[in-house]
XYZ file of C-alpha atoms in Angstrom:
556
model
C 138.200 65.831 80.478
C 139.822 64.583 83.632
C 142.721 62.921 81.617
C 143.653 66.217 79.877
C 144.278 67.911 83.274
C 146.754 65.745 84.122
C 147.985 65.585 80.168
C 147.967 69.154 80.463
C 150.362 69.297 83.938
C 152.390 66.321 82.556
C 153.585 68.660 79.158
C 153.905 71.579 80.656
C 157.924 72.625 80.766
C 158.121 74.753 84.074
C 161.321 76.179 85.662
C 163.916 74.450 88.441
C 162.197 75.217 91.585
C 165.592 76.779 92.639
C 165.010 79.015 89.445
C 161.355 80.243 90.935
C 163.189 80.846 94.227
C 165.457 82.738 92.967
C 162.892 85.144 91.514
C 160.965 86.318 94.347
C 164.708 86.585 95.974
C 164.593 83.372 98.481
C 168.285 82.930 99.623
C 169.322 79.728 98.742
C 170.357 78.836 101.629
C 166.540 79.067 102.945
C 165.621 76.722 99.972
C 165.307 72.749 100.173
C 164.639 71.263 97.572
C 162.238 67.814 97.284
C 163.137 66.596 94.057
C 163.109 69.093 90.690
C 160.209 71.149 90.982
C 159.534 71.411 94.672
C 160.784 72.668 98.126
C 160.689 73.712 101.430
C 161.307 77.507 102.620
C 162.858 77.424 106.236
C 160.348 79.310 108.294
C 163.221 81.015 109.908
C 163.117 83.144 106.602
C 160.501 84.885 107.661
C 161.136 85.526 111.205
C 165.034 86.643 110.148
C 164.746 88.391 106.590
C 161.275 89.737 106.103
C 159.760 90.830 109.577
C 160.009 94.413 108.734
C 158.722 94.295 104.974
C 155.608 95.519 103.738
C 152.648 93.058 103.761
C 151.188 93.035 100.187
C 147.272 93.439 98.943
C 145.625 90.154 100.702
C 142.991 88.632 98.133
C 140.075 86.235 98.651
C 138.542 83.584 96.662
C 135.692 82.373 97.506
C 132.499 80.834 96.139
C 128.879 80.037 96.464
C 127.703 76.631 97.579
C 129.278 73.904 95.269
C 127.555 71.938 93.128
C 127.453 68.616 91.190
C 127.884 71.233 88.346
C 131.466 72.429 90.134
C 132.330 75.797 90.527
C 136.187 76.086 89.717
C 137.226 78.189 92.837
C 141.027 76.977 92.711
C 141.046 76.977 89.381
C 140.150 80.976 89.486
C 142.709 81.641 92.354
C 145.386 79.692 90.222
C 144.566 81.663 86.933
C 143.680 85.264 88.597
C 147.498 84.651 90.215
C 148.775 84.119 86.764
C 146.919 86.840 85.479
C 148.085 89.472 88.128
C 151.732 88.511 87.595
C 150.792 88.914 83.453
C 150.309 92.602 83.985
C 153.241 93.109 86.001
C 152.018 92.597 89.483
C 154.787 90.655 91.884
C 152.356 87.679 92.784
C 152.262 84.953 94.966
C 149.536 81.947 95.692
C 148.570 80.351 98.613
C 146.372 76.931 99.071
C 145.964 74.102 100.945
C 147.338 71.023 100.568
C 144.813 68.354 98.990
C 144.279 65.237 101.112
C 144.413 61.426 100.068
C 140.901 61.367 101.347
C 139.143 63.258 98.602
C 141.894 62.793 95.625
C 140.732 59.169 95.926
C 137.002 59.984 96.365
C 134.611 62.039 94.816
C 136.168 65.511 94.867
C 139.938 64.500 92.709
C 142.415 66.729 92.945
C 142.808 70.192 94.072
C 145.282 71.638 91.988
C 143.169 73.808 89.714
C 142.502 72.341 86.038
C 142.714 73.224 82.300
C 145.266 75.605 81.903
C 145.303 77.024 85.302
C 147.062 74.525 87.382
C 149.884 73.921 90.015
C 152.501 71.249 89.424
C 153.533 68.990 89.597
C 149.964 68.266 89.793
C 150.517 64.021 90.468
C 152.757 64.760 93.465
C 150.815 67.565 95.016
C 147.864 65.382 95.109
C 149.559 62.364 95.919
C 151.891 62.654 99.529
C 153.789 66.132 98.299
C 156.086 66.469 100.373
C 155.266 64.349 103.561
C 153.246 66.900 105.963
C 149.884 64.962 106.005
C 151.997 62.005 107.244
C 153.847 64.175 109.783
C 150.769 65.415 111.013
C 149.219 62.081 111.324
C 151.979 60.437 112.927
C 151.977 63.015 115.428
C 148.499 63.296 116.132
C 148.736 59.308 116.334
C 151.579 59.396 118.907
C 149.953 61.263 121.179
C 146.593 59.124 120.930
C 149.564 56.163 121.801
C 150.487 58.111 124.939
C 147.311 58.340 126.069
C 146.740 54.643 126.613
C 149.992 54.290 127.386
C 149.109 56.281 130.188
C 146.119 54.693 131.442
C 148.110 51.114 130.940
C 150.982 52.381 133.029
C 148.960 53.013 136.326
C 146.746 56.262 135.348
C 148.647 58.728 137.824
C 146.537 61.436 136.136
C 143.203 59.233 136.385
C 141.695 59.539 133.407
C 138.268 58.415 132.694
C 138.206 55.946 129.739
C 134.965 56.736 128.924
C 135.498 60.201 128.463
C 138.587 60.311 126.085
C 137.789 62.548 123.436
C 141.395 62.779 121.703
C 141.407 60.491 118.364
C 143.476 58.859 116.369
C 143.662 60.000 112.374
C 144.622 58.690 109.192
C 144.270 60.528 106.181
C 142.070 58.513 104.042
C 137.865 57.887 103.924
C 137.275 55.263 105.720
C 133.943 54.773 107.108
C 134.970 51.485 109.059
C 137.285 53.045 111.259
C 134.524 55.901 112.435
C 133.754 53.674 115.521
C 136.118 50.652 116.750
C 137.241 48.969 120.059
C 140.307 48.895 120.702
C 143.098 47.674 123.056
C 141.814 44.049 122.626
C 143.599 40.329 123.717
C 143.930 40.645 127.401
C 145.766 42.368 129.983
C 149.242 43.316 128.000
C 147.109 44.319 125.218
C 146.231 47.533 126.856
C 142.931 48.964 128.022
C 140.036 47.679 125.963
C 137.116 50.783 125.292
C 135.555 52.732 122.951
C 137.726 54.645 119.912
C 137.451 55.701 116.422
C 139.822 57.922 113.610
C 139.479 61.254 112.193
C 140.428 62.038 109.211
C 144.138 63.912 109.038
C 142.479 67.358 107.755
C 140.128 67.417 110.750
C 142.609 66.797 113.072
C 143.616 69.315 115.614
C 147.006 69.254 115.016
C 146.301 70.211 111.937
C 144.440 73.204 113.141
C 147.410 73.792 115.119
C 149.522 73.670 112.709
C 148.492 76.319 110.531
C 147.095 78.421 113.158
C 151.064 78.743 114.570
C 153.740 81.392 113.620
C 156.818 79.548 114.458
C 158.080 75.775 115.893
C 157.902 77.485 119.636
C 154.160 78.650 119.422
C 153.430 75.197 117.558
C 154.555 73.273 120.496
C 153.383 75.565 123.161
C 149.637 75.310 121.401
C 150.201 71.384 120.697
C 150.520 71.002 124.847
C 147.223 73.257 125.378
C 145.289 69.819 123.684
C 142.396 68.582 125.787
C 142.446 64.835 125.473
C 140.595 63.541 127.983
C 138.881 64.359 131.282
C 139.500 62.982 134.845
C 137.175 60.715 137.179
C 136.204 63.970 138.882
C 136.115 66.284 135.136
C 139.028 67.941 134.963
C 140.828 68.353 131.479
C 143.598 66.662 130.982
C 145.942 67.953 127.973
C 148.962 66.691 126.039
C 151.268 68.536 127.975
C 150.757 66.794 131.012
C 151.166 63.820 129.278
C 154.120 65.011 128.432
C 153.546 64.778 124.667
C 153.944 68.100 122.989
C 158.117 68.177 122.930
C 157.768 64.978 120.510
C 155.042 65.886 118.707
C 156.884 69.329 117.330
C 159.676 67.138 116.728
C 157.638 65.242 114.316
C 156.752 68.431 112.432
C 159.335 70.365 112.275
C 160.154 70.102 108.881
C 156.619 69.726 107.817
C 155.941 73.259 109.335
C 158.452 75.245 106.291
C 155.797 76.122 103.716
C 156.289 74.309 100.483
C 157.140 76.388 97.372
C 155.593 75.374 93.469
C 155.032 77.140 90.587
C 151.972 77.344 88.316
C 152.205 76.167 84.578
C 153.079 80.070 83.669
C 155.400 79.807 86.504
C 153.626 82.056 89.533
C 155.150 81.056 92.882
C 153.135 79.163 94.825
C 152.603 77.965 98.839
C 150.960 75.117 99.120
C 150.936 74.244 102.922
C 148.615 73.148 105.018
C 144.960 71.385 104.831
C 142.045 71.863 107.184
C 138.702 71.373 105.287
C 136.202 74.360 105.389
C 133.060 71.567 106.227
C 134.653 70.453 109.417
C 137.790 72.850 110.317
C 138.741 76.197 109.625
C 139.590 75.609 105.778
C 142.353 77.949 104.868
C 146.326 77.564 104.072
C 148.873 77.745 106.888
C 149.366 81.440 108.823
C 153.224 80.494 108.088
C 152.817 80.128 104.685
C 150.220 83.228 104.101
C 152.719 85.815 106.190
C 155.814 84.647 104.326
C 154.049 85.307 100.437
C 152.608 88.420 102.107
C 156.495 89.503 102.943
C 157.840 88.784 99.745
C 154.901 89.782 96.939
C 152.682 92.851 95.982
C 149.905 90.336 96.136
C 148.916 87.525 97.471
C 145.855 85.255 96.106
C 144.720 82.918 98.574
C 141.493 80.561 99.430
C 139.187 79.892 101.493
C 137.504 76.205 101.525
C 133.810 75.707 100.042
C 130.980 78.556 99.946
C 131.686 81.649 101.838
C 129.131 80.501 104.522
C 132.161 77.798 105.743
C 135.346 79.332 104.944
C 135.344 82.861 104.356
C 133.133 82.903 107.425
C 135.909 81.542 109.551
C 138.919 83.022 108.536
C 139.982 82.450 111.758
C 143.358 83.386 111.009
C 142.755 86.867 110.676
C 141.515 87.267 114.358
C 144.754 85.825 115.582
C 147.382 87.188 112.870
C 146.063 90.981 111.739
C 146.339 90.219 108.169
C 142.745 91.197 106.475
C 141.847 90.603 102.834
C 142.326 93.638 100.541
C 139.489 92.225 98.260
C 137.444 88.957 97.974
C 136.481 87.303 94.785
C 132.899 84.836 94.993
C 133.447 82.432 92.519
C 130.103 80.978 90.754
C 129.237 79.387 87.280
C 125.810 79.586 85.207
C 125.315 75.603 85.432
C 126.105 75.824 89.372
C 123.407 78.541 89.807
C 120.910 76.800 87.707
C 121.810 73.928 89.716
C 120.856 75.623 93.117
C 117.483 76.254 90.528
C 116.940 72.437 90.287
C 118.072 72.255 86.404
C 119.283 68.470 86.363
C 122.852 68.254 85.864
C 121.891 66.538 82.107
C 120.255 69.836 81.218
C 122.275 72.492 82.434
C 123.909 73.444 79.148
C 120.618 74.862 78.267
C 119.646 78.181 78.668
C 117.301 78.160 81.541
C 116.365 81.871 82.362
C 113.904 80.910 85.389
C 116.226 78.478 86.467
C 119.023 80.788 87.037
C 116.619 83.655 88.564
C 115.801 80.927 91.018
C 119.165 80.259 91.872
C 121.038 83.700 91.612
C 119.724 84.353 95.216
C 122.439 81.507 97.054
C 125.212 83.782 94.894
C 123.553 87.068 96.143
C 123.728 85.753 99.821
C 127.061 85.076 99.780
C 127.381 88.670 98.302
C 125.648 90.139 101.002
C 127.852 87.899 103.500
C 130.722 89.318 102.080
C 129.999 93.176 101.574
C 127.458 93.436 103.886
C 128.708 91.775 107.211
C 132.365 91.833 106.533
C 132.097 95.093 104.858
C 134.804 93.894 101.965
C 134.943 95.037 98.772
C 133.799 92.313 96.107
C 133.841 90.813 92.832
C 131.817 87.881 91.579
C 133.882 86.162 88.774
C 131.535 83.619 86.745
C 133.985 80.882 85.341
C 132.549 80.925 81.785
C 131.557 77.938 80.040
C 131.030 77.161 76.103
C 127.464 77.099 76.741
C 127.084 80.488 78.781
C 124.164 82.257 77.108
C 124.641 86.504 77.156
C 121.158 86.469 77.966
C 122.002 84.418 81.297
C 125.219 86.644 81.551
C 123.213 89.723 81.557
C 120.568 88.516 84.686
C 123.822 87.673 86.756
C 125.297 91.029 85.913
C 122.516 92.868 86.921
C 121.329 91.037 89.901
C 124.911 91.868 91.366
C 124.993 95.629 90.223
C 121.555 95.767 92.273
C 124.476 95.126 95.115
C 126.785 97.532 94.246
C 128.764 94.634 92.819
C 130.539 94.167 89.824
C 130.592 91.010 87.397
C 133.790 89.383 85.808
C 133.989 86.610 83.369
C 136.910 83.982 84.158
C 138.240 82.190 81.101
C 141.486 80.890 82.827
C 140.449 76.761 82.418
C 141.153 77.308 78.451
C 143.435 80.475 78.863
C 145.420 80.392 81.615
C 146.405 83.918 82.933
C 145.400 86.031 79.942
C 141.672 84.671 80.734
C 141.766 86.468 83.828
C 142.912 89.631 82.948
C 139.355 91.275 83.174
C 139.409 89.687 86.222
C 142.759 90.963 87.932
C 141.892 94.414 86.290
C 138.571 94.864 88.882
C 140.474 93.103 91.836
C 143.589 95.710 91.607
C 140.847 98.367 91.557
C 139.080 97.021 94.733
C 142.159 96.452 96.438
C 143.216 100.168 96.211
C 140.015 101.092 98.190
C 140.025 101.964 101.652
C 137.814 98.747 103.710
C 137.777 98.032 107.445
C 137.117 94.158 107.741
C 134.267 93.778 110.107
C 133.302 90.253 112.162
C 129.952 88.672 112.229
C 129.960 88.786 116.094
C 131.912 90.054 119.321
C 134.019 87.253 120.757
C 132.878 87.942 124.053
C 129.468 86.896 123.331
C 128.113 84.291 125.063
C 128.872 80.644 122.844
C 125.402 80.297 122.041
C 124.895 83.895 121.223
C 127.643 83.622 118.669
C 126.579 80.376 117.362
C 123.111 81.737 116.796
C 124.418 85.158 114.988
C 126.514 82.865 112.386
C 123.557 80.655 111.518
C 120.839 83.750 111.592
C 123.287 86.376 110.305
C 124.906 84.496 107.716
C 122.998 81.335 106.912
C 119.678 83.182 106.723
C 118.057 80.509 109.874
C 115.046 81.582 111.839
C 116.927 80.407 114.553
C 119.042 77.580 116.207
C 118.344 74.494 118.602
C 120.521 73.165 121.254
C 120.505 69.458 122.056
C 120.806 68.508 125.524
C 124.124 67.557 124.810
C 125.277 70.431 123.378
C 123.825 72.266 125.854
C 125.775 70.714 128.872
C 129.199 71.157 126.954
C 128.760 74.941 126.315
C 128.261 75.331 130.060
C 130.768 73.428 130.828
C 133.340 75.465 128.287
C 132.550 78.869 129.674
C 132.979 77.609 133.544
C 136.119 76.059 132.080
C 137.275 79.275 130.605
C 136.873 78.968 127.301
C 133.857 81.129 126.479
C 135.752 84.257 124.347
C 136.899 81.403 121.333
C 135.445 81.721 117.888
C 133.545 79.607 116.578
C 133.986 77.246 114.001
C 130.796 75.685 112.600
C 130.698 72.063 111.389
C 127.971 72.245 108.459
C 127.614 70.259 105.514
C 129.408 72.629 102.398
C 126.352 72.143 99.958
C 123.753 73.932 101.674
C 122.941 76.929 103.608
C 120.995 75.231 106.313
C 122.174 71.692 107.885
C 120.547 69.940 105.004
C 122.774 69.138 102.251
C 119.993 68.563 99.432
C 118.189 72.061 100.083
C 119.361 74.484 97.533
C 119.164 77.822 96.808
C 118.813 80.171 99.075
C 116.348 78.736 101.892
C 113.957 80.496 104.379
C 112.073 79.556 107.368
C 114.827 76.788 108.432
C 116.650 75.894 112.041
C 119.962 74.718 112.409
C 120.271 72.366 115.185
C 123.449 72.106 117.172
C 123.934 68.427 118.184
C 127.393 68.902 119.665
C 129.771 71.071 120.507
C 133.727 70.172 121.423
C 136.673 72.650 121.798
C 140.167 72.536 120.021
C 142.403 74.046 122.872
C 145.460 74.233 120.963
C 143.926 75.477 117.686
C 142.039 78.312 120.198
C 138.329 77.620 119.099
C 134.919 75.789 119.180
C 133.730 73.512 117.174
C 129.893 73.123 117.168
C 128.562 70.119 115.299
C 125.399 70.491 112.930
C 123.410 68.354 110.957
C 124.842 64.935 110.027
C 128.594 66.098 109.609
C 131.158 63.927 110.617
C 134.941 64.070 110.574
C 136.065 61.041 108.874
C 133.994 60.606 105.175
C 133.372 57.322 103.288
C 134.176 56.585 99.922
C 131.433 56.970 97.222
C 130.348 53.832 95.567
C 132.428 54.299 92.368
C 135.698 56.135 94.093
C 138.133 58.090 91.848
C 140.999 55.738 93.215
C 139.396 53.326 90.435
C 140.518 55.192 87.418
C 143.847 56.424 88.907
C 146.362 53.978 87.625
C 150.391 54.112 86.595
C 152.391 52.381 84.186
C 155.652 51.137 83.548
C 157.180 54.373 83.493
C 155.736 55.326 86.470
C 153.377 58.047 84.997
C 150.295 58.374 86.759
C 147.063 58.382 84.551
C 142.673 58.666 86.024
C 144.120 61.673 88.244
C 141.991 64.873 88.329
């Protein structure tokens, strides 16, 4: 199954890139083109041709909790893209990046699948176009500076022990969560404490798609806390002096990069932040520019709608506010969250699915009910889809006020989502008035305890010691007003990635908290989350092979 996504991309005859520019009415002169089939739009586009246009109808896709079972979220944004543009609408996609990290992993690509894809699929998954370097490199040169810094004579006295700024590579690599570094004597450098992140939960990433043009980038790039003083005063990458040569370094990464779907639907791919342990959403850049130039825009937000839709953070600091959201779910993911064994799930199971319907119906209630959008739940249909389990999801959701679409786009492409489009054209029309799930002037602990109550469903949240200190610390520092952005494990409601469903009774427990300057928020640490993942015991990277044609094969 794997192999025939990539067989699948790999036969596909799509357009010139220029061609696809040229549609949605890019000047050429804006275009640069990596290779045949992808390129770079100058940001300066959008700041000199399309700051007056109309912004166009801003959809959502989200999902529940993922699964073993998968859920096919990117696969419906590809496909419900294609399937607008089938009917005539003037559409645009927007997604992340995918990083090295997961493609060789456990999660594969993220390009869609079946017959609802992006391409070239091989080198979208595998460096694109060179930003997750850029990023790196820059997130890595400041890290140098640091210790550069302290080696030099530490004029700003910096406290080795309390450098919290990291260095990154964009890979799972469990042996680099925790080194020493700066080894072999005194012209080695400082020897202490370090570790890597990886690339996606870097900062500058953060920063870079929370910025709206090269100047804001490298004013929010010198706002960086990277250490604190003998006497606790932050110390950030613009007194270091750092921030001038880190924009240089992504400069070019920062134009959004343009691709096409197999049915050829224009598509942004730019940026990456995971959902589990950043923001998880596409850069602002990117999303403003395909808002400027289409009727609509389909975009994503990363994991369940408890991570990403929840902190959407880009629509606090840009305006732009989604039109409609689509919850993604399948019948074998919600008898999953039932306990079905992944063996088994092609069976109709109609306690099963009542027991798991309720993690798809919180997420419903998320949506409609706290952020007062208008919603569809599309169930990306499988072969073994029973109408009798159909039926229970449909009328569980109506219950909500909610409607039900079935997604065929993995074996259809766009005209499986034409059902689909049909209900999210008739919720974008409606009037809606995004809400937020708290007041940013809240106390930090206030806020942290409405997401996890609110939104998670938890009887309430614990504060280690730790955690405790820091948020003190951030609100006598200033820094009290940020959103939030919640580290959690993506499987699970609660801070326990094995419990299912739709829990009760639970606590989330706040271990840490830090705050990402630049990127303008807080990150509170739950549960066991970490940012730099391992590598399963059988990775992908195992079956991903080329030959002497230099095809790639094993990519998913």
């Amino acid at each position: 199954m794997a192999q025939k996504f990539l067989e699948i991309a790999q036969d596909a005859k799509i357009k010139a890139i220029n061609e696809v520019a040229d549609e949605i009415g890019i000047p050429d002169h804006y275009v640069e083109n990596y290779g045949k089939y992808k390129a770079k739009i100058d940001f300066r586009y959008l700041q000199n041709a399309l700051k007056d246009a109309p912004d166009a109808k801003l959809i959502l896709v989200t999902a529940i909790n993922p699964t073993p079972a998968g859920e096919g979220k990117t696969t419906t944004t590809v496909g419900l893209g294609d399937a607008l543009r089938k009917i005539g609408k003037k559409t645009i996609i927007a997604l992340r990046e995918p990083s090295l990290g997961p493609v060789f992993g456990v999660k594969g690509g993220a390009t869609g699948g079946g017959y609802a894809q992006v391409v070239p699929m091989e080198e979208i998954n595998l460096h694109f176009t060179g930003d997750f370097h850029a990023i790196g490199a820059a997130n890595n040169l400041l890290a140098a500076m640091i210790d550069n810094h302290i080696h030099q004579g530490n004029e700003l006295q910096i406290d080795t022990r309390r450098i919290v700024w990291r260095r990154a590579i964009d890979m799972n690599d469990r042996q680099l969560r925790r080194i020493v570094d700066g080894l072999g004597g005194r012209t080695e450098g400082v020897p202490r404490e370090d570790g890597f992140d990886i690339t996606v939960a870097s900062e500058v990433m953060a920063v870079f798609c929370l910025s709206n043009d090269i100047l804001e980038l490298k004013e929010n790039l010198s706002k960086i806390i990277v250490a604190y003083t003998f006497d606790g005063a932050p110390v950030t990458a613009g007194q270091l002096k750092a921030h001038g040569a880190m924009a240089a370094l992504l400069k070019d990464a920062l134009k959004p990069n343009l691709v096409q779907t197999l049915e050829g639907t224009p598509a942004f791919i730019h940026g990456g932040p995971f959902a589990n342990i950043a923001h998880g959403c596409n850069s602002i850049i990117a999303t403003q520019m395909a808002s400027k130039i289409a009727d609509y825009v389909v975009t994503e937000a990363g994991f369940g709608a408890d991570l990403g839709a929840e902190k959407f953070i880009k629509c606090r600091k840009t305006g732009l506010r989604p039109d409609a959201v689509v919850i993604v779910a399948t019948v074998r993911a919600l008898k999953s969250n039932g306990g079905v064994a992944k063996a088994d799930l092609g069976i109709e199971n109609l306690a099963a699915l009542e027991a798991g319907l309720p993690n798809l119906l919180k997420h419903v209630e998320n949506v409609t009910g706290v952020f007062k959008l208008p919603a569809v739940v599309a169930i990306n249909r499988f072969p073994t889809d029973t109408e009798n389990e159909l039926d229970l999801i449909r009328r569980k959701c109506s219950e909500l006020g909610v409607n039900v679409a079935l997604s065929e786009v993995w074996a259809k492409g766009g005209a499986g989502g034409i059902t689909l489009a049909e209900e999210v054209i008739q919720l974008a029309e409606k009037e809606s008035q995004m809400e937020f799930a708290y007041d940013l002037n809240t106390p930090i602990k206030e806020k942290i305890s409405t997401i996890a109550t609110r939104l998670y469903g938890a009887d309430r949240v614990e504060f280690s010691a730790k955690a405790s200190r820091e948020i003190a610390n951030f609100e006598k520092l200033g820094f009290g007003a940020l959103p939030i952005c919640m580290a959690k494990n993506q499987y699970s409601l609660t801070d326990d990635p094995k419990v299912f469903g739709r829990p009760t009774g639970f606590v989330i427990t706040i271990r840490d908290i830090t705050v990402s300057a630049g990127a303008g928020f807080l990150v509170a640490l739950t549960g066991d989350i970490m940012k730099m993942p391992g590598l399963p015991k059988t990775p992908a990277a195992e079956n991903i092979d080329v030959n002497a044609d230099g095809e790639i094969t094993g990519l998913f």
